[in-house]
Coordinates of C-alpha atoms in Angstrom, one line a residue:
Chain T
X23 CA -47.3 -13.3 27.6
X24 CA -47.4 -15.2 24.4
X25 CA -46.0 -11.6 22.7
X26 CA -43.0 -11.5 25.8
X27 CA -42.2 -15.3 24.7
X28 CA -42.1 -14.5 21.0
X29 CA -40.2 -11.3 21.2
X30 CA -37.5 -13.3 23.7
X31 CA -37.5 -16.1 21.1
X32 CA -36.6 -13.8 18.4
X33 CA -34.0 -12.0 20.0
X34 CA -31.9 -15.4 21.0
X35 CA -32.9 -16.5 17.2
X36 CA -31.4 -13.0 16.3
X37 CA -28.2 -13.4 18.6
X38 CA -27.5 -17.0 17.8
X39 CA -27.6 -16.2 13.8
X40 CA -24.7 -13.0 14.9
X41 CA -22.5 -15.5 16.6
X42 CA -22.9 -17.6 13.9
X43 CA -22.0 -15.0 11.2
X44 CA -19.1 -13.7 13.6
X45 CA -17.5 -17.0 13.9
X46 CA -18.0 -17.2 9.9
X47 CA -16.5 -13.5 9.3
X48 CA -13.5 -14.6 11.7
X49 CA -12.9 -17.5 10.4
X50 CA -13.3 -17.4 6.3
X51 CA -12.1 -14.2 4.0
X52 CA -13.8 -10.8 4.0
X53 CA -16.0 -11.5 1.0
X54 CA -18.1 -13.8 3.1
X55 CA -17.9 -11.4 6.0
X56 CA -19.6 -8.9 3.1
X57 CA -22.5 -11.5 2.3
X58 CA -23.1 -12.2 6.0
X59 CA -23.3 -8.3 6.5
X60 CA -25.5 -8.0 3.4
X61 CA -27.4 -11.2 4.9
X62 CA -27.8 -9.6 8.6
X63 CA -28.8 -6.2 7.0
X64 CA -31.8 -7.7 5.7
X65 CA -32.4 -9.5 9.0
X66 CA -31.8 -6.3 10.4
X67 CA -34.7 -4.7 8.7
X68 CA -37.0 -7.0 10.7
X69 CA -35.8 -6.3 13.9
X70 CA -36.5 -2.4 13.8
X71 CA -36.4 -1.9 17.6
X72 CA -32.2 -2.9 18.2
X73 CA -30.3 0.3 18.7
X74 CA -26.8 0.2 17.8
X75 CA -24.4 0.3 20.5
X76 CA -21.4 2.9 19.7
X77 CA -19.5 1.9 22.4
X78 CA -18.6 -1.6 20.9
X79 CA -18.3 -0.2 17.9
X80 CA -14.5 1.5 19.1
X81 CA -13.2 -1.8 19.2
X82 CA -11.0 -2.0 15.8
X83 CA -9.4 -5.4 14.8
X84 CA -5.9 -4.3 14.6
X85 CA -4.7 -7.2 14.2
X86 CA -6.3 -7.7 10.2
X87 CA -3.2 -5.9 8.1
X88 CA -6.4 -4.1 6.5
X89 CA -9.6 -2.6 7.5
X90 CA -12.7 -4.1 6.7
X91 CA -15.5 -1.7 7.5
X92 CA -18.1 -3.6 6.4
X93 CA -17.2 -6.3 9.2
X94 CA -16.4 -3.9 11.6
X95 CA -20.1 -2.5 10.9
X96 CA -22.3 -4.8 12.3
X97 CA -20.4 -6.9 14.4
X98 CA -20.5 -4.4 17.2
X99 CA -23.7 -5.9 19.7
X100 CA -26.4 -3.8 20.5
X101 CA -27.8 -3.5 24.2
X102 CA -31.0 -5.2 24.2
X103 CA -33.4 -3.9 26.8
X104 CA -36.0 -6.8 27.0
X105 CA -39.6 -6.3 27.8
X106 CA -38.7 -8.1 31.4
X107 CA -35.4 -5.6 31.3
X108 CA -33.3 -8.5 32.2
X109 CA -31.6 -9.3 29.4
X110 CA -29.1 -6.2 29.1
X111 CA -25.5 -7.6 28.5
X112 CA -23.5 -6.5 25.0
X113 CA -23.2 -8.9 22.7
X114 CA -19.7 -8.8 21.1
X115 CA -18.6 -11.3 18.3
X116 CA -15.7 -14.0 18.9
X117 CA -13.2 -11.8 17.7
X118 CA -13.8 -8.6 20.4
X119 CA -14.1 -11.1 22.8
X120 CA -10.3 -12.7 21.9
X121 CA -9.0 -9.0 21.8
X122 CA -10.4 -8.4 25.2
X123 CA -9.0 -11.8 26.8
X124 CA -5.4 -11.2 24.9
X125 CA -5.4 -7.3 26.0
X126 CA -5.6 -8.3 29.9
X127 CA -3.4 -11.3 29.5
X128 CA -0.6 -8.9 28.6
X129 CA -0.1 -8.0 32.0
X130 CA 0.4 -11.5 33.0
X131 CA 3.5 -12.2 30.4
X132 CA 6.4 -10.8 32.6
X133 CA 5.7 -13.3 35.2
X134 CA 4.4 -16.2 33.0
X135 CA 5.9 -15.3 29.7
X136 CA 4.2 -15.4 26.7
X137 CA 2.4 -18.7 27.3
X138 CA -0.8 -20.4 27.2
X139 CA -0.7 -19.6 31.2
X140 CA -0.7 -15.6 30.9
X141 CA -3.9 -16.0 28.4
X142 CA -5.6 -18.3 30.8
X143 CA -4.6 -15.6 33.8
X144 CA -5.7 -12.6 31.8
X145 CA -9.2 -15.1 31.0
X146 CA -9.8 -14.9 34.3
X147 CA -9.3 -11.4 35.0
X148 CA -12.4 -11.1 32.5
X149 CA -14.3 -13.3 34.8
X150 CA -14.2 -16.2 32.3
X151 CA -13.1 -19.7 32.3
X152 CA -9.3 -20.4 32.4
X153 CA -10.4 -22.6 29.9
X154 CA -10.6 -19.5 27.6
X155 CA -6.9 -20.1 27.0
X156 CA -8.0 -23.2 25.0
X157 CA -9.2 -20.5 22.0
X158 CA -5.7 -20.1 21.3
X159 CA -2.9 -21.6 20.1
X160 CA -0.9 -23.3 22.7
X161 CA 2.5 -21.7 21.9
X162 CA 1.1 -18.5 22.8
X163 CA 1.7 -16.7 18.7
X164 CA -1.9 -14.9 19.1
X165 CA -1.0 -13.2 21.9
X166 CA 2.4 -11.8 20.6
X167 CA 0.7 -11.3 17.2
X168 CA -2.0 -9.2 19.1
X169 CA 0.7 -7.2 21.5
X170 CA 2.8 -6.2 18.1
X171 CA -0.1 -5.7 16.1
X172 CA -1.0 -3.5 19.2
X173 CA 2.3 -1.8 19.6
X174 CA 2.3 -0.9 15.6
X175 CA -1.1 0.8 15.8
X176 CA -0.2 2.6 18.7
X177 CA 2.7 3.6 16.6
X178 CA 0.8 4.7 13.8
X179 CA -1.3 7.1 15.8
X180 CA 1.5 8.4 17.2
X181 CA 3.0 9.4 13.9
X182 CA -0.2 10.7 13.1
X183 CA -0.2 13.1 15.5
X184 CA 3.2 14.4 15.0
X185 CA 2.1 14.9 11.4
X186 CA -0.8 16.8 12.7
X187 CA 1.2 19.1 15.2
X188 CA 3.6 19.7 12.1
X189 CA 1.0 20.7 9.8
X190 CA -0.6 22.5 12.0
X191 CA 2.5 24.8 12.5
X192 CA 3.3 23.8 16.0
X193 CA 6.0 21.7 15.4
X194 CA 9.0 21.5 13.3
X195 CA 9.2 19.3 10.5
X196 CA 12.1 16.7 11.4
X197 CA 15.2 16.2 9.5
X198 CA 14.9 12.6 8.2
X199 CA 17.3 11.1 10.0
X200 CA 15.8 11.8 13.2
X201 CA 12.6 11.1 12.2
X202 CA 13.7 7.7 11.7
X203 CA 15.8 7.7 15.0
X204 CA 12.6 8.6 17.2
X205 CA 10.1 6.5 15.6
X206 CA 12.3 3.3 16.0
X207 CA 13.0 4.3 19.7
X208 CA 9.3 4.9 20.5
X209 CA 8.4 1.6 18.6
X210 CA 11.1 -0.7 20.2
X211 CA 10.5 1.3 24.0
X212 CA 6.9 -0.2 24.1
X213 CA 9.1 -3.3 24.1
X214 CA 10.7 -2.6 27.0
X215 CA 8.2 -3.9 29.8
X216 CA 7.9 -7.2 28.4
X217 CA 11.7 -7.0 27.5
X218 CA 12.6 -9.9 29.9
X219 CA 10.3 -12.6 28.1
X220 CA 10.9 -10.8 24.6
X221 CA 13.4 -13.3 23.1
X222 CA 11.3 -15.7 23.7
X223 CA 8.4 -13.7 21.6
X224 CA 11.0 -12.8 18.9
X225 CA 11.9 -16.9 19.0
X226 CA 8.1 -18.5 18.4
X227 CA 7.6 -15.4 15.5
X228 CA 9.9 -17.1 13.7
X229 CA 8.7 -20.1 13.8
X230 CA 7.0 -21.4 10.3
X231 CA 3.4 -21.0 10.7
X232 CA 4.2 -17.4 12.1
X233 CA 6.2 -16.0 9.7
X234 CA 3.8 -14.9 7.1
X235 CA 1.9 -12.7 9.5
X236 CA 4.9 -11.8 11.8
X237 CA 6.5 -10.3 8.2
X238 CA 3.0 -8.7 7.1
X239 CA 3.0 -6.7 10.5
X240 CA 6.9 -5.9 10.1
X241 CA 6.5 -4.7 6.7
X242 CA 3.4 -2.8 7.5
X243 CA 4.8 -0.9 10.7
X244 CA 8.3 0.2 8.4
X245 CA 6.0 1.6 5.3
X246 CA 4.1 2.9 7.9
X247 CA 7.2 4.8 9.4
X248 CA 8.8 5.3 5.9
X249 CA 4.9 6.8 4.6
X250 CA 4.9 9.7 7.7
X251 CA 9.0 10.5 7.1
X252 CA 7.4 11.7 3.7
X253 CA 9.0 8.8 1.1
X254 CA 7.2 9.3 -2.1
X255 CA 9.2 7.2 -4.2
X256 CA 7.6 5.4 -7.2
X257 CA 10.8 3.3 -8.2
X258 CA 13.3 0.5 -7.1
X259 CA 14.2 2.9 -4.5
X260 CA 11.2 2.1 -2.3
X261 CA 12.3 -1.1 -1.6
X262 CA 15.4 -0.3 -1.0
X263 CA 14.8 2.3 2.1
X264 CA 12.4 -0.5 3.4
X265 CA 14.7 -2.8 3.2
X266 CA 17.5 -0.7 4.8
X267 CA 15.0 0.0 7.5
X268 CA 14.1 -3.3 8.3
X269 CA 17.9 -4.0 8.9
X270 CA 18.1 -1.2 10.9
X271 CA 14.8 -1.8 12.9
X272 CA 16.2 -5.8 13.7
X273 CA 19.6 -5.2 14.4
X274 CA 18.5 -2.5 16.8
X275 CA 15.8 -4.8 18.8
X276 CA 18.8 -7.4 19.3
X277 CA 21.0 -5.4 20.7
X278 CA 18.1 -4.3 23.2
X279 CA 17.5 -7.7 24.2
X280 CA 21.3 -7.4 25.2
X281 CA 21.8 -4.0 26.6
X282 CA 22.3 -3.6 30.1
X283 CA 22.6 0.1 30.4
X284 CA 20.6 2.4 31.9
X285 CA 17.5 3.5 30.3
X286 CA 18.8 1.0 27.4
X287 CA 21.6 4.3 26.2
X288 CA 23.7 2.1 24.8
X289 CA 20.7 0.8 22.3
X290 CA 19.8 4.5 21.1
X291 CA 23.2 5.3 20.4
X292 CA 23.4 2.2 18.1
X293 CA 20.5 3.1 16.2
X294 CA 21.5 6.8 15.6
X295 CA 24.7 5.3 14.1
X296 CA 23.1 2.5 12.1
X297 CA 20.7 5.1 10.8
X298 CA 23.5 7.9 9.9
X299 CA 24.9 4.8 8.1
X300 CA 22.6 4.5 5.9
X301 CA 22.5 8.3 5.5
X302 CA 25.7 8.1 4.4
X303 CA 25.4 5.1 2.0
X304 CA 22.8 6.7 0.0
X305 CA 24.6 9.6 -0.1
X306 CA 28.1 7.6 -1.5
X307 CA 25.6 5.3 -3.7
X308 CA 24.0 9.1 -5.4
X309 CA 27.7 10.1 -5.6
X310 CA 28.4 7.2 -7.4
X311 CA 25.7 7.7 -9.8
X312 CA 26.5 11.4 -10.9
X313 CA 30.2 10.6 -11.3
X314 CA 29.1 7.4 -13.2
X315 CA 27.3 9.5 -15.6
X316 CA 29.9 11.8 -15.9
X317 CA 32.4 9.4 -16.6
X318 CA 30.6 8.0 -19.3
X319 CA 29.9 11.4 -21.0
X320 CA 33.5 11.9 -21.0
X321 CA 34.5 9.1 -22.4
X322 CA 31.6 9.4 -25.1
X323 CA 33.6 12.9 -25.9
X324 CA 36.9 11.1 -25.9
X325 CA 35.0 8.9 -28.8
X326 CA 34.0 11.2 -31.1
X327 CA 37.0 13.2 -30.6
X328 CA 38.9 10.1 -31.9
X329 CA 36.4 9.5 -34.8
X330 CA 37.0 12.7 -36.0
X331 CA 40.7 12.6 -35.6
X332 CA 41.2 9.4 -37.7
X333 CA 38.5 10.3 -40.0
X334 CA 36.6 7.6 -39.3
X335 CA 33.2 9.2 -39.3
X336 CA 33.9 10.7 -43.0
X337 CA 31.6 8.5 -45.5
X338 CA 33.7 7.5 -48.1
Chain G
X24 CA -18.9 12.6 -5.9
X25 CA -17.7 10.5 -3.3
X26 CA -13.6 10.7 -4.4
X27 CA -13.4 14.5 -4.8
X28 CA -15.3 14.1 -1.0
X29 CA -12.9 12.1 0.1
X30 CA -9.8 13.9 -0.9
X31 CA -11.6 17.3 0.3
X32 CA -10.0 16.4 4.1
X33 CA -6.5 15.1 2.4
X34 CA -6.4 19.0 1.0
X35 CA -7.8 20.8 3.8
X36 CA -5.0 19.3 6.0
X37 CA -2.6 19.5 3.4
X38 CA -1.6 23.5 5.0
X39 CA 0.9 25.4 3.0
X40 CA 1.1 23.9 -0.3
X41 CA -0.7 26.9 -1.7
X42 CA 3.0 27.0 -3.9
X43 CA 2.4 23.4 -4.9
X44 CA -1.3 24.0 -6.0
X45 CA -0.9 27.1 -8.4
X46 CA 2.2 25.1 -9.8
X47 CA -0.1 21.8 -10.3
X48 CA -2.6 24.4 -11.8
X49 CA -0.2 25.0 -14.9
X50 CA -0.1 21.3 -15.1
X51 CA -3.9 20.9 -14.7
X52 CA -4.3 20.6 -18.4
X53 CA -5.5 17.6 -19.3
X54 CA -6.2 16.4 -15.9
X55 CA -8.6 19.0 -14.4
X56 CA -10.2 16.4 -11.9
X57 CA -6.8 15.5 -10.0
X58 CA -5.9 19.0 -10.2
X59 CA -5.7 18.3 -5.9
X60 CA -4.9 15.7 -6.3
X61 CA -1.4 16.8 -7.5
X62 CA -0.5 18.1 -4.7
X63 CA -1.4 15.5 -1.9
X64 CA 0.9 15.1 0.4
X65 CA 1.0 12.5 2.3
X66 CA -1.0 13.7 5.2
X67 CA -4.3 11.9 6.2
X68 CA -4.3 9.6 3.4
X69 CA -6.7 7.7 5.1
X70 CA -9.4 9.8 3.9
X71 CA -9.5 8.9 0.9
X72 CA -8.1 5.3 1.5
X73 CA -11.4 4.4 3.6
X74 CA -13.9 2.1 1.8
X75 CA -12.2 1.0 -1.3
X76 CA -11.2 -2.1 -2.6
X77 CA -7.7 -2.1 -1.2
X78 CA -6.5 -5.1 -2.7
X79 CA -8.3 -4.4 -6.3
X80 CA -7.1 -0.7 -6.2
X81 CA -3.5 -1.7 -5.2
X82 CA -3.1 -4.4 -8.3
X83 CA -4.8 -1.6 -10.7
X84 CA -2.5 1.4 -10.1
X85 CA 0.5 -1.1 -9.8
X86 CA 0.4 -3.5 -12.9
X87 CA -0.3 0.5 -15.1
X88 CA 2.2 2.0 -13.3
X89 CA 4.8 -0.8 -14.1
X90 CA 2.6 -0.4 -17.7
X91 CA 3.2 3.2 -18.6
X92 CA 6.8 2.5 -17.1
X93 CA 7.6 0.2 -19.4
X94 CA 6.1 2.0 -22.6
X95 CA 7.9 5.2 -21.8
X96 CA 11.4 3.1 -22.1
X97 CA 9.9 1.3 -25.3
X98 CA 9.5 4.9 -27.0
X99 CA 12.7 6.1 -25.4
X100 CA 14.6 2.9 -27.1
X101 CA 12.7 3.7 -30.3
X102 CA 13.7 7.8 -30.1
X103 CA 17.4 6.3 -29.4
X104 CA 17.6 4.8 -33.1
X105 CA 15.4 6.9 -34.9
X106 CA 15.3 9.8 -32.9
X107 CA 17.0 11.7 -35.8
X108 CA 14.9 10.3 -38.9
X109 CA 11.9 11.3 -40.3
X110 CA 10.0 9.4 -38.1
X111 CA 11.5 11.2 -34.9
X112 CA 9.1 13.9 -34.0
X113 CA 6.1 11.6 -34.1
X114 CA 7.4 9.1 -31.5
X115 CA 8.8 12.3 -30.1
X116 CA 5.3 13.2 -29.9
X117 CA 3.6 10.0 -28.4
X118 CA 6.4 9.9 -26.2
X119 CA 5.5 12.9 -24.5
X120 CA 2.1 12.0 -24.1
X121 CA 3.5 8.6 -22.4
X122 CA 5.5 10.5 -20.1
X123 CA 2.2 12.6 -19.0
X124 CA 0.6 9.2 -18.4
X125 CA 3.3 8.1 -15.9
X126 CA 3.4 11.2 -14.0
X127 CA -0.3 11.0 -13.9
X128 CA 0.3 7.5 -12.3
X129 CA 3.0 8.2 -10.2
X130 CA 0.8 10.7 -8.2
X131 CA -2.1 8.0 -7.8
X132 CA 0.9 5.6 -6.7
X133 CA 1.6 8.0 -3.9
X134 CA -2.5 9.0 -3.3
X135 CA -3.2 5.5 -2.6
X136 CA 0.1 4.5 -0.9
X137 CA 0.5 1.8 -3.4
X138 CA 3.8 0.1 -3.5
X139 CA 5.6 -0.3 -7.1
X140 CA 6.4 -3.3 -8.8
X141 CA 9.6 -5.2 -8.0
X142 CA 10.2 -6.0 -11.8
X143 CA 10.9 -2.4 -12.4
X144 CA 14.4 -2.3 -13.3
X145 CA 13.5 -5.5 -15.7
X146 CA 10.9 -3.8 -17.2
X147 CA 13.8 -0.9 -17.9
X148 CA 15.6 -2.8 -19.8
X149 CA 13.4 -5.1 -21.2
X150 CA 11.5 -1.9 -22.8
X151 CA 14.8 -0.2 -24.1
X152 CA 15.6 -3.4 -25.8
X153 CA 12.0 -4.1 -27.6
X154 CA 11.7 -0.1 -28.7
X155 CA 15.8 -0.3 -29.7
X156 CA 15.7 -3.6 -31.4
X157 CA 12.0 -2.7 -33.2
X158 CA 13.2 0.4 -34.5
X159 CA 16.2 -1.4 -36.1
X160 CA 14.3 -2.9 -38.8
X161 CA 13.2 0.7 -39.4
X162 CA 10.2 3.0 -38.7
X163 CA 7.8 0.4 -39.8
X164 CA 9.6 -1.8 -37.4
X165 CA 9.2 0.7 -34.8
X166 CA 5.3 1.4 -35.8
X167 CA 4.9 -2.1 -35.3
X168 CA 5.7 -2.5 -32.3
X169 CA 3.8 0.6 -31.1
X170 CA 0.3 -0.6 -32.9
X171 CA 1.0 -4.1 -30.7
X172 CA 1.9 -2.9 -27.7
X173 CA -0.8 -0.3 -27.8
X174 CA -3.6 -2.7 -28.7
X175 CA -2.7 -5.2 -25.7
X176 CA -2.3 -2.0 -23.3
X177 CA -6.2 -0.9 -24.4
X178 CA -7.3 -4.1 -23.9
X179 CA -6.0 -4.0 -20.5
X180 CA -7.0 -1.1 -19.8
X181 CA -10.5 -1.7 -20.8
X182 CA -10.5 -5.0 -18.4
X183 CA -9.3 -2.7 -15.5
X184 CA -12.7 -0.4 -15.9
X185 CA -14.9 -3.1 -16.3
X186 CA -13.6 -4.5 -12.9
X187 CA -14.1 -1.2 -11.4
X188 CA -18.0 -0.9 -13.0
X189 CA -18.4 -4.0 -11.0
X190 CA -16.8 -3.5 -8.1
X191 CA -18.6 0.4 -7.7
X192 CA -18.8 3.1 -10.5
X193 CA -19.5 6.0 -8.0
X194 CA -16.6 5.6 -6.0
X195 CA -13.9 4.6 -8.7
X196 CA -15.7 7.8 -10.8
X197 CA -11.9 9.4 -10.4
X198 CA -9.4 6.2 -11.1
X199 CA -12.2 5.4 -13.8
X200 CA -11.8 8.6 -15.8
X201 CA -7.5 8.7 -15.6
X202 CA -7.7 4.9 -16.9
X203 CA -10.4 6.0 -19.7
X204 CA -8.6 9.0 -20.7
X205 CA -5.2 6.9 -21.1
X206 CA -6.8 4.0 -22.9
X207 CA -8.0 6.6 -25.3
X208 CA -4.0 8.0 -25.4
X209 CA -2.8 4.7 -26.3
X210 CA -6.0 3.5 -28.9
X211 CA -4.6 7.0 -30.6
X212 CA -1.3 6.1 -30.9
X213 CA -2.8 2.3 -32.1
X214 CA -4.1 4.6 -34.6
X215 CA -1.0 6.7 -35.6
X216 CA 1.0 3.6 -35.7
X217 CA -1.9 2.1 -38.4
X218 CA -1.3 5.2 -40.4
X219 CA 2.0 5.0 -40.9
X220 CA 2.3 1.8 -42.5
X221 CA 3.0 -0.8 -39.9
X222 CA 0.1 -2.9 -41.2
X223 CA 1.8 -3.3 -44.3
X224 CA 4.7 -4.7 -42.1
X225 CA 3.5 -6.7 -41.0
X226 CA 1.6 -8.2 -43.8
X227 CA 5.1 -7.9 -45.9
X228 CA 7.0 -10.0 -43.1
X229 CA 4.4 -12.0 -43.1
X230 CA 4.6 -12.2 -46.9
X231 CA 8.2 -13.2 -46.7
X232 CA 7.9 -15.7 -44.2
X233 CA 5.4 -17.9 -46.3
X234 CA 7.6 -17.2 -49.3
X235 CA 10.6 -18.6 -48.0
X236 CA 8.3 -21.8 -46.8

């Protein structure tokens, strides 16, 4: 009895310290997430008997703009099966637990938009609190920042797999042109069924205490794209196709917001000409350069000649 | 060792670059560890991008990139005034060896998907002006210049290994070995540009300085 009480006792000891430390890891850098995980680890070598749970441990933090593995490690909760086999439920740190709550508020946005509302909606799909919602930031940023973090890593596999079927032989390898063209279009159509309320998103990521991670996640989704359409440049010229990109990529999602065609035609045609533009302007700017440089041979030719005409290069 | 384990998968899936590989072999040369690593393509980098030091890694292969960048256009300026003296086959020489080091960190740039820096076309000119404006005051001008730039480029270079003996020998072994092999390059050509007189320089424009005080 005295054993059961002790055990129980050191198993809420053991799950209060893990909220604890996942509230820490969420909230401070990654190098205190590492000496919490160190920290657990050796708490983790008293408690023998926890088995890990793998299914937990599927639930990546896209939003982070880099992995951290040695958060993701042991943040994942175990399935405790007490002595009295009551106490059974997953523990999950703060940050699954947002993921979870902004995943099923996402189907509430086209009727609420992207609002405290949706969050509190999606909350109670979960069979929590609408106070929930109060874990997030009343304009609603987290959940866009979650849906587009979301949409780039869905991206990003997607990609991946082409890559795969192309290296494997099964596919052919794209011309880069429309390798651009179809990885804008599948990005900006998982747009499309929150396109009514998506000005609105587009609106509050611009707003000042967005912008920082609204431009990491941009930047990260076009080197993404730029990284599988095979760009191995070491010089100026990386930024350059990123930054032509970009362009393309935003002018492209306004004119979606606008486009009233069917299946959004008039949107794809826009992008295949913005990206054949920029086809051609790298084309006329490497034109450019070779006549440049063949300019300025001849006219280095045209200088000697006259040096040795007057007798200008004779030492006297 | 973790790194050639970790590239290993980058390879495998790397299908039909046989071409690539027996060309990278004739370039293996001095670089026998990367000899893959030549050829990655830019397939399941995630391999051999899971568990390192992003950040650290990143800043390393970026700040000697923009390095060996810079002290490829120093030699070139230097070559461009006294490529046709006496003194033009040794920079000739060192110059090459630069150029190996840039290649060497171009493919790393593109293994760890690290972007370059933005000050590149600064460092362009900036270079071609220090090795073109040394080299006007002659070759112990130009030796000059090479025995300082060299010595602060070691001592980087030696910071950048002790940050990665910290951080974790075992799975840096590879970026560790390139950086230790090109801090020797560059503590060589420190040397050559000791031998051929630049101390004396520099003591000499020292000389004259005081003099005219």
């Amino acid at each position: 009895m005295a054993a059961a009480a002790a055990g129980s006792l050191r198993r809420a000891g053991w799950r209060l310290w893990r909220g604890r430390a996942g509230l820490r890891c969420q909230l401070y850098a990654p190098q205190q997430g590492f000496r919490a995980s160190a920290a657990l680890r050796r708490a983790s070598e008293e408690q023998r008997k926890e088995p890990p749970s793998p299914s937990s441990q599927q639930q990546f933090d896209p939003q982070q703009a880099d992995p951290r593995p040695e958060q993701e490690a042991w943040s994942p909760g175990p399935s405790y099966t007490g002595q009295d086999g009551q106490e059974s439920q997953d523990y999950e740190s703060e940050e699954q637990l947002q993921h979870r709550i902004l995943t099923a508020a996402l189907e509430f946005v086209p009727e609420h938009g992207w609002t405290a509302e949706a969050i509190a909606e999606g909350a109670k799909t979960l069979g929590l609190s609408a106070a929930a919602a109060g874990m997030f930031h009343s304009d609603g940023s987290e959940l866009i920042l979650h849906f587009v973090s979301q949409c780039n890593s869905k991206l990003s596999d997607l990609l991946e797999e082409e890559q795969k079927l192309v290296q494997l032989g099964e596919a052919e390898k794209k011309p880069t042109n429309q390798f651009l063209r179809d990885a804008v279009e599948a990005r900006l159509r998982m747009v499309i069924p929150y396109i009514e309320k998506w000005p609105q998103a587009v609106s509050i990521l611009l707003l000042p205490h967005n912008i920082p991670s609204s431009l990491n996640l941009l930047t990260s989704m076009i080197d993404d794209i730029w990284h599988y359409a095979g760009d191995q440049s070491t010089d100026f010229n990386w930024y350059t196709r990123r930054a032509v990109l970009t362009g393309i990529y935003n002018t492209t999602e306004l004119v979606m917001m606008q486009d009233t065609s069917p299946d959004f035609e008039d949107t794809w045609r826009f992008l295949e000409n913005r990206v054949a533009d920029a086809m051609n302007m790298s084309s006329a700017a490497q034109q450019v350069q070779s006549t440049g440089k063949a300019l300025a041979q001849g006219l280095m030719g045209a200088a000697v000649t006259i040096t040795n005409l007057t007798g200008l290069n004779q030492r006297r | 060792m973790a790194a050639a384990g970790a590239l290993a998968p980058a390879l495998r899936c790397s299908l039909g670059r046989h071409r690539a590989l027996s060309r990278a072999a004739g370039r293996r040369g001095r670089w026998p560890f990367l000899a893959e690593g030549a050829s990655l393509r830019p397939c399941s980098t995630r391999a051999a991008l899971d568990g390192i030091n992003k950040a650290v890694v990143d800043r390393i292969i970026r700040v000697d990139h923009a390095g060996e960048y810079g002290a490829n256009r120093i030699y070139a300026g230097q070559m461009a005034v006294l490529g046709r003296s006496a003194a033009g086959p040794l920079i000739q020489q060192m110059w090459n060896q630069e150029k190996d080091h840039l290649r060497k960190f171009n493919e790393l740039m593109i293994a760890y998907r690290v972007r370059p820096t933005v000050l590149l076309p600064f460092w362009n000119v900036a270079g071609f002006i220090l090795g073109a404006g040394s080299s006007l005051l002659g070759k112990k001008g130009a030796m000059a210049c090479t025995v300082a730039v060299e010595e602060s480029i070691s001592d980087h270079y030696n910071n950048q290994i002790r940050t990665l003996m910290e951080e974790d020998p075992e799975k840096y072994k590879e970026l560790m070995q390139i950086i230790k092999q090109c801090r020797d390059d560059e503590l060589e050509h420190h040397d050559i540009g000791l031998e051929h007189d630049a101390e004396r320089f520099v003591f000499s424009c020292f000389c004259s300085l005081c003099a005219q005080k």
